[in-house]
Every structure is written in C-alpha cells, then in structure tokens.
Short mmCIF file of C-alpha atoms in Angstrom, two decimals:
data_model
loop_
_atom_site.label_atom_id
_atom_site.label_comp_id
_atom_site.label_asym_id
_atom_site.label_seq_id
_atom_site.Cartn_x
_atom_site.Cartn_y
_atom_site.Cartn_z
CA UNK A 75 41.67 59.78 52.42
CA UNK A 76 44.22 62.73 53.14
CA UNK A 77 47.26 61.73 52.42
CA UNK A 78 49.97 62.50 55.19
CA UNK A 79 52.27 64.97 54.51
CA UNK A 80 56.07 65.23 56.19
CA UNK A 81 56.97 67.63 57.82
CA UNK A 82 61.07 69.46 56.92
CA UNK A 83 63.26 67.95 59.40
CA UNK A 84 65.81 70.41 60.58
CA UNK A 85 69.03 69.68 62.38
CA UNK A 86 69.87 73.35 64.72
CA UNK A 87 73.16 73.17 66.04
CA UNK A 88 74.45 76.33 68.49
CA UNK A 89 77.68 77.14 70.21
CA UNK A 90 76.75 78.53 74.07
CA UNK A 91 80.18 79.11 75.90
CA UNK A 92 78.12 80.05 79.30
CA UNK A 93 79.12 83.64 78.49
CA UNK A 94 74.70 84.35 77.89
CA UNK A 95 72.48 82.39 79.57
CA UNK A 96 69.92 85.40 79.87
CA UNK A 97 70.43 85.33 74.94
CA UNK A 98 70.40 81.64 75.27
CA UNK A 99 66.78 81.87 76.74
CA UNK A 100 65.43 84.52 74.13
CA UNK A 101 67.75 81.65 72.04
CA UNK A 102 66.08 78.54 73.03
CA UNK A 103 62.39 80.11 73.44
CA UNK A 104 62.16 81.28 70.01
CA UNK A 105 63.27 78.42 68.24
CA UNK A 106 60.66 75.88 70.71
CA UNK A 107 58.21 78.26 69.22
CA UNK A 108 59.47 77.36 65.46
CA UNK A 109 55.66 75.94 63.65
CA UNK A 110 56.00 73.26 60.49
CA UNK A 111 59.26 71.84 61.02
CA UNK A 112 60.99 69.14 63.21
CA UNK A 113 63.42 69.92 65.14
CA UNK A 114 66.77 68.32 66.52
CA UNK A 115 69.51 70.82 68.60
CA UNK A 116 72.24 70.19 69.09
CA UNK A 117 73.70 72.93 72.03
CA UNK A 118 77.75 72.26 72.02
CA UNK A 119 79.72 74.00 74.96
CA UNK A 120 82.66 75.44 74.04
CA UNK A 121 84.90 74.93 76.75
CA UNK A 122 81.20 74.88 78.80
CA UNK A 123 79.71 71.92 80.16
CA UNK A 124 76.01 72.38 79.06
CA UNK A 125 73.36 71.91 81.74
CA UNK A 126 70.36 73.48 82.44
CA UNK A 127 68.99 73.54 79.08
CA UNK A 128 65.19 71.70 78.52
CA UNK A 129 65.41 68.57 78.18
CA UNK A 130 64.94 68.85 74.44
CA UNK A 131 67.87 70.10 73.94
CA UNK A 132 70.36 67.36 73.58
CA UNK A 133 74.35 68.29 74.29
CA UNK A 134 77.44 68.08 73.82
CA UNK A 135 80.63 69.27 76.22
CA UNK A 136 84.43 69.96 74.45
CA UNK A 137 85.96 70.16 77.49
CA UNK A 138 88.35 73.43 75.46
CA UNK A 139 87.12 75.64 72.90
CA UNK A 140 87.78 74.21 69.46
CA UNK A 141 86.51 77.57 67.70
CA UNK A 142 83.70 78.20 66.18
CA UNK A 143 83.80 75.88 62.76
CA UNK A 144 85.07 72.84 64.22
CA UNK A 145 81.84 73.26 66.72
CA UNK A 146 79.83 73.48 64.24
CA UNK A 147 81.26 70.51 62.99
CA UNK A 148 80.31 68.97 66.34
CA UNK A 149 77.24 70.06 65.98
CA UNK A 150 76.59 69.36 62.90
CA UNK A 151 78.56 65.63 62.91
CA UNK A 152 75.50 65.00 66.25
CA UNK A 153 71.73 66.42 64.13
CA UNK A 154 69.87 65.07 62.47
CA UNK A 155 67.94 66.03 59.06
CA UNK A 156 67.74 67.65 56.24
CA UNK A 157 68.63 70.43 56.59
CA UNK A 158 71.10 72.42 59.38
CA UNK A 159 70.34 75.38 60.90
CA UNK A 160 73.27 77.17 61.94
CA UNK A 161 72.19 79.10 65.28
CA UNK A 162 74.39 82.23 67.41
CA UNK A 163 73.34 81.62 70.26
CA UNK A 164 72.06 85.78 70.94
CA UNK A 165 70.46 85.91 68.47
CA UNK A 166 66.05 84.99 67.79
CA UNK A 167 63.22 83.99 65.33
CA UNK A 168 60.52 86.77 66.30
CA UNK A 169 58.60 85.01 64.31
CA UNK A 170 56.66 81.10 64.61
CA UNK A 171 57.69 80.35 60.64
CA UNK A 172 60.96 81.43 60.18
CA UNK A 173 62.83 78.15 59.83
CA UNK A 174 59.36 76.77 57.40
CA UNK A 175 60.16 80.25 55.29
CA UNK A 176 63.97 78.88 55.11
CA UNK A 177 63.33 75.11 53.92
CA UNK A 178 60.56 76.27 51.56
CA UNK A 179 63.45 77.90 49.81
CA UNK A 180 65.98 74.96 50.28
CA UNK A 181 63.50 72.27 49.09
CA UNK A 182 61.54 74.00 46.65
CA UNK A 183 65.08 73.79 44.30
CA UNK A 184 67.47 71.71 44.00
CA UNK A 185 69.87 73.12 43.17
CA UNK A 186 69.75 75.33 46.76
CA UNK A 187 71.93 74.47 49.15
CA UNK A 188 71.93 78.18 51.50
CA UNK A 189 68.97 80.14 52.52
CA UNK A 190 70.64 83.41 54.89
CA UNK A 191 67.50 85.25 56.49
CA UNK A 192 68.33 89.39 56.89
CA UNK A 193 69.31 89.68 59.88
CA UNK A 194 67.42 93.27 62.44
CA UNK A 195 68.72 94.36 65.52
CA UNK A 196 66.50 94.21 68.25
CA UNK A 197 66.59 97.54 69.25
CA UNK A 198 66.47 99.77 65.77
CA UNK A 199 70.87 99.82 65.02
CA UNK A 200 71.37 99.66 62.04
CA UNK A 201 72.08 96.66 60.29
CA UNK A 202 76.18 96.22 59.70
CA UNK A 203 77.01 95.12 55.99
CA UNK A 204 79.03 92.02 56.96
CA UNK A 205 74.88 90.94 57.43
CA UNK A 206 74.06 91.38 54.05
CA UNK A 207 75.54 89.34 50.95
CA UNK A 208 75.34 92.07 48.51
CA UNK A 209 78.16 95.58 47.51
CA UNK A 210 74.33 97.24 47.72
CA UNK A 211 73.11 97.14 51.58
CA UNK A 212 69.99 99.82 50.84
CA UNK A 213 66.87 98.34 52.35
CA UNK A 214 68.69 95.58 53.47
CA UNK A 215 69.87 94.12 49.94
CA UNK A 216 68.02 92.60 46.64
CA UNK A 217 67.15 89.16 47.58
CA UNK A 218 68.49 86.51 44.62
CA UNK A 219 71.21 84.29 44.25
CA UNK A 220 74.62 85.74 46.28
CA UNK A 221 78.74 84.78 45.83
CA UNK A 222 78.97 84.36 50.08
CA UNK A 223 76.36 84.47 52.68
CA UNK A 224 76.62 85.75 56.89
CA UNK A 225 77.19 82.65 59.21
CA UNK A 226 76.06 83.45 62.26
CA UNK A 227 72.53 82.46 60.99
CA UNK A 228 71.27 80.46 57.97
CA UNK A 229 70.19 76.75 56.73
CA UNK A 230 71.88 74.36 54.53
CA UNK A 231 71.09 71.39 52.62
CA UNK A 232 72.88 69.00 54.54
CA UNK A 233 74.24 66.92 51.66
CA UNK A 234 75.64 69.80 50.31
CA UNK A 235 77.14 70.64 52.87
CA UNK A 236 78.58 67.54 54.45
CA UNK A 237 79.49 66.32 50.13
CA UNK A 238 81.72 70.46 50.48
CA UNK A 239 83.19 68.60 53.66
CA UNK A 240 81.66 70.85 56.16
CA UNK A 241 83.72 74.24 57.95
CA UNK A 242 87.16 74.64 57.92
CA UNK A 243 87.76 73.43 61.66
CA UNK A 244 91.04 74.34 61.33
CA UNK A 245 90.40 78.35 61.07
CA UNK A 246 88.66 78.62 64.76
CA UNK A 247 87.65 81.98 63.69
CA UNK A 248 87.51 84.23 60.80
CA UNK A 249 86.57 83.23 57.08
CA UNK A 250 85.21 80.21 56.98
CA UNK A 251 82.00 81.49 55.68
CA UNK A 252 83.35 82.60 52.48
CA UNK A 253 86.21 78.68 52.35
CA UNK A 254 82.17 77.06 53.14
CA UNK A 255 80.32 79.83 50.38
CA UNK A 256 82.76 79.20 47.53
CA UNK A 257 83.19 75.42 47.95
CA UNK A 258 79.30 75.33 47.27
CA UNK A 259 79.31 76.86 44.68
CA UNK A 260 82.62 75.36 42.84
CA UNK A 261 80.55 72.35 43.32
CA UNK A 262 77.09 73.89 41.24
CA UNK A 263 75.04 74.35 44.04
CA UNK A 264 73.71 78.29 44.74
CA UNK A 265 72.94 80.39 47.82
CA UNK A 266 69.87 82.96 48.36
CA UNK A 267 69.32 85.46 49.76
CA UNK A 268 65.84 85.23 50.93
CA UNK A 269 66.15 89.35 53.20
CA UNK A 270 62.08 88.99 53.15
CA UNK A 271 62.43 86.36 56.86
CA UNK A 272 63.28 88.28 59.38
CA UNK A 273 66.39 86.95 62.49
CA UNK A 274 67.12 89.38 65.18
CA UNK A 275 71.01 89.17 66.04
CA UNK A 276 72.24 92.50 67.45
CA UNK A 277 74.26 94.82 65.48
CA UNK A 278 77.70 94.61 67.07
CA UNK A 279 81.10 95.37 66.02
CA UNK A 280 83.68 92.25 66.15
CA UNK A 281 86.30 92.85 68.28
CA UNK A 282 89.95 94.48 66.96
CA UNK A 283 91.97 92.99 68.99
CA UNK A 284 95.67 91.01 68.38
CA UNK A 285 93.65 87.66 67.56
CA UNK A 286 91.57 89.57 64.89
CA UNK A 287 94.11 90.77 63.45
CA UNK A 288 96.19 87.30 63.99
CA UNK A 289 93.35 85.21 62.57
CA UNK A 290 91.62 88.07 59.70
CA UNK A 291 95.02 87.67 58.03
CA UNK A 292 96.85 83.76 58.28
CA UNK A 293 92.73 83.20 57.60
CA UNK A 294 92.75 85.14 54.83
CA UNK A 295 95.76 83.97 53.35
CA UNK A 296 94.33 79.95 53.66
CA UNK A 297 90.67 80.75 52.03
CA UNK A 298 92.98 81.97 49.16
CA UNK A 299 95.43 79.14 49.06
CA UNK A 300 93.32 76.03 49.75
CA UNK A 301 89.94 77.99 46.32
CA UNK A 302 91.57 79.64 44.09
CA UNK A 303 93.66 78.90 40.28
CA UNK A 304 96.23 79.88 41.30
CA UNK A 305 97.06 82.64 38.90
CA UNK A 306 94.24 84.64 41.65
CA UNK A 307 96.73 83.81 44.81
CA UNK A 308 98.33 86.65 44.38
CA UNK A 309 95.66 88.86 42.91
CA UNK A 310 93.53 88.67 45.86
CA UNK A 311 96.13 88.48 47.93
CA UNK A 312 96.79 91.90 46.87
CA UNK A 313 93.57 93.80 46.77
CA UNK A 314 92.51 92.53 50.57
CA UNK A 315 96.51 94.09 51.68
CA UNK A 316 95.50 97.11 49.78
CA UNK A 317 91.87 97.25 52.02
CA UNK A 318 93.93 96.57 55.38
CA UNK A 319 96.57 99.28 54.44
CA UNK A 320 93.93 101.77 53.83
CA UNK A 321 91.01 100.97 56.51
CA UNK A 322 93.79 99.83 59.71
CA UNK A 323 95.82 102.60 61.23
CA UNK A 324 97.32 101.86 63.76
CA UNK A 325 100.74 101.16 63.82
CA UNK A 326 100.66 97.80 66.32
CA UNK A 327 97.08 96.27 64.66
CA UNK A 328 99.37 96.56 61.31
CA UNK A 329 102.42 94.69 62.90
CA UNK A 330 100.06 91.62 64.02
CA UNK A 331 98.01 91.52 60.86
CA UNK A 332 101.14 90.91 58.77
CA UNK A 333 103.12 88.77 60.87
CA UNK A 334 99.21 86.73 60.75
CA UNK A 335 99.74 87.15 56.94
CA UNK A 336 103.07 85.41 57.33
CA UNK A 337 102.07 83.51 59.32
CA UNK A 338 98.85 81.86 56.87
CA UNK A 339 101.87 81.61 54.23
CA UNK A 340 103.90 79.16 55.31
CA UNK A 341 101.51 77.75 57.53
CA UNK A 342 99.06 74.16 56.66
CA UNK A 343 95.93 75.18 54.85
CA UNK A 344 94.49 72.13 54.73
CA UNK A 345 92.96 70.56 51.76
CA UNK A 346 93.24 72.24 48.59
CA UNK A 347 90.67 71.78 46.35
CA UNK A 348 91.20 75.17 43.48
CA UNK A 349 87.77 76.17 41.68
CA UNK A 350 87.14 75.79 38.10
CA UNK A 351 87.51 78.93 36.16
CA UNK A 352 83.47 78.07 35.40
CA UNK A 353 83.38 79.38 39.09
CA UNK A 354 85.21 82.10 38.94
CA UNK A 355 83.04 83.45 36.32
CA UNK A 356 80.47 82.13 37.29
CA UNK A 357 81.54 84.42 40.45
CA UNK A 358 82.33 87.06 38.57
CA UNK A 359 79.19 87.40 36.83
CA UNK A 360 77.31 87.31 40.26
CA UNK A 361 78.97 90.52 41.14
CA UNK A 362 82.17 89.59 43.24
CA UNK A 363 85.25 88.20 41.45
CA UNK A 364 87.03 85.81 43.97
CA UNK A 365 89.44 88.98 44.38
CA UNK A 366 88.62 91.49 47.21
#
C-alpha cells in the first residue's frame, strides 16, 4: 500500500499598499501556480483596505502604514505553516517549483533556517548587489552558507523565526534583514543562498530621500546596539560612517544621515541581545566579520 506523503506547509506573507495592482496580480498568479506545496496566503493591507482579491487569499487590514518589518510580523502571526515565505508584491515566480525547491533546502537539513533564491529582473536589467549575500556577486554569487539574506523573497523556518523574535518591528524599514540574520546565526541556525532557484523582481534602486537617509543611519546604529558585543559597537559604527562619507557627497543628505545617527544613539533600540564571540568568529570565518 503506497504511503501518503505530506506536502510542505508554507505560510506566504505579502504586504500591499494598493499602489501596485498590476504587479500584485502577477505575483498572485505565479504564486497560485506553485506545485508540491500546501499554501496558506495572507495579504496585509498596510494602510490599505484589501479588496478585489482571490478567495484563496486571506487578508488583514491595517488602517495605517506600520512599516515593512511590523507589517510582516502581523502577517506571520496570521499564516499557518512550518515554513514562512516573505514575498514582495512586485515579485513573481517564473517556474512552478520555486517554493518546493526552497522548502526542500530547509526541510532537508535541520540546521537551516533560511533559503534565499537568486533575484533576476524580468526585463534583463542587472541585479543590484544588495540582492546577493556575497561580496563577490559575479554570475549571481556562489551557492552555500551565507551571513545575511535579501529580505524581499526568502523562505524561513517558522520555528527559527519565532525563536529569535521575528522582525524588529519598530525599524519601519532599513536593515531589519541584517538584524534578523545575525540573531538567527547567533541562535545556531544556518542561512543558505540558493542561486539555482530564480525569482523575478524589478531591479530598482532604493529611494534616496530624507526618510531613507534618516532610517538608514538610525537603524544601522540600532542594529549595532542590539546585537554586537560592546567593544565592536564603535568599530562597526565607525566603519559605516566612513563608508557613508565615501559614498554620499550631498551635504544636505549627510546632515540628515548624521541626525538619524544621533537619533539611533539616543533613542530606544529595543531589546539588546549581544551575539556571542563564537558567533563573531563564525561570521568572520564566513567572510563577513560584524564590523562592516
């Protein structure tokens, strides 16, 4: 008598603000086409009241935009599954086996928390460096263990996500991925980059405006204060200050950045759980010591 197989249960979380209806329709169409997974899909209307969606998509309405990480926390609390897939509303899945292949990577190794696919722009534009969790991004980067991940389209083991407390919701946006990645690594989990699995996403540059520079600086400080051993906090912040001064030459933008930096130093960063020195060594051996 053949044994009954159980499909991986994947809770899919999307955020939407009502501003990308065409992209959302394609995201949902290609999500519906996924095979060999049992999906539970929740769309969080982040400052938008969900309407006109397929009946297989459950919804949550947040009257105000609470930001990306907290909106994702809300969705994660609503979905059911042993795995979570965080899915940008302007992404799409070019083949019907994307989610099943990522699920196999995680479920095939009890130490793996995260599986990140390779992102490609569907029109052929070059992929931004920030999509690849490698310093060497040639040919999409090398497969294998990584020390960070791209937040837009990745899968995570629900057990691991909940163990480390989920996303830092108060970040609003910016650097929430490195915060989550460091906490997962410190808890003993592994992050896997799987460039053989492709997800489509438009290659757009992050907006460079005052809110961006403020959040970029404030949250960078918060990441350090929350996660690093005390001696490494000033080293990390000095490194990123030098990087910013080298990259940003607009005086007004720098003024906003330094104001955000000051806000990060004086405001509540949230719970401090400094990583162990063993984790520092693990990150350094993997190619990204937590000072850059």
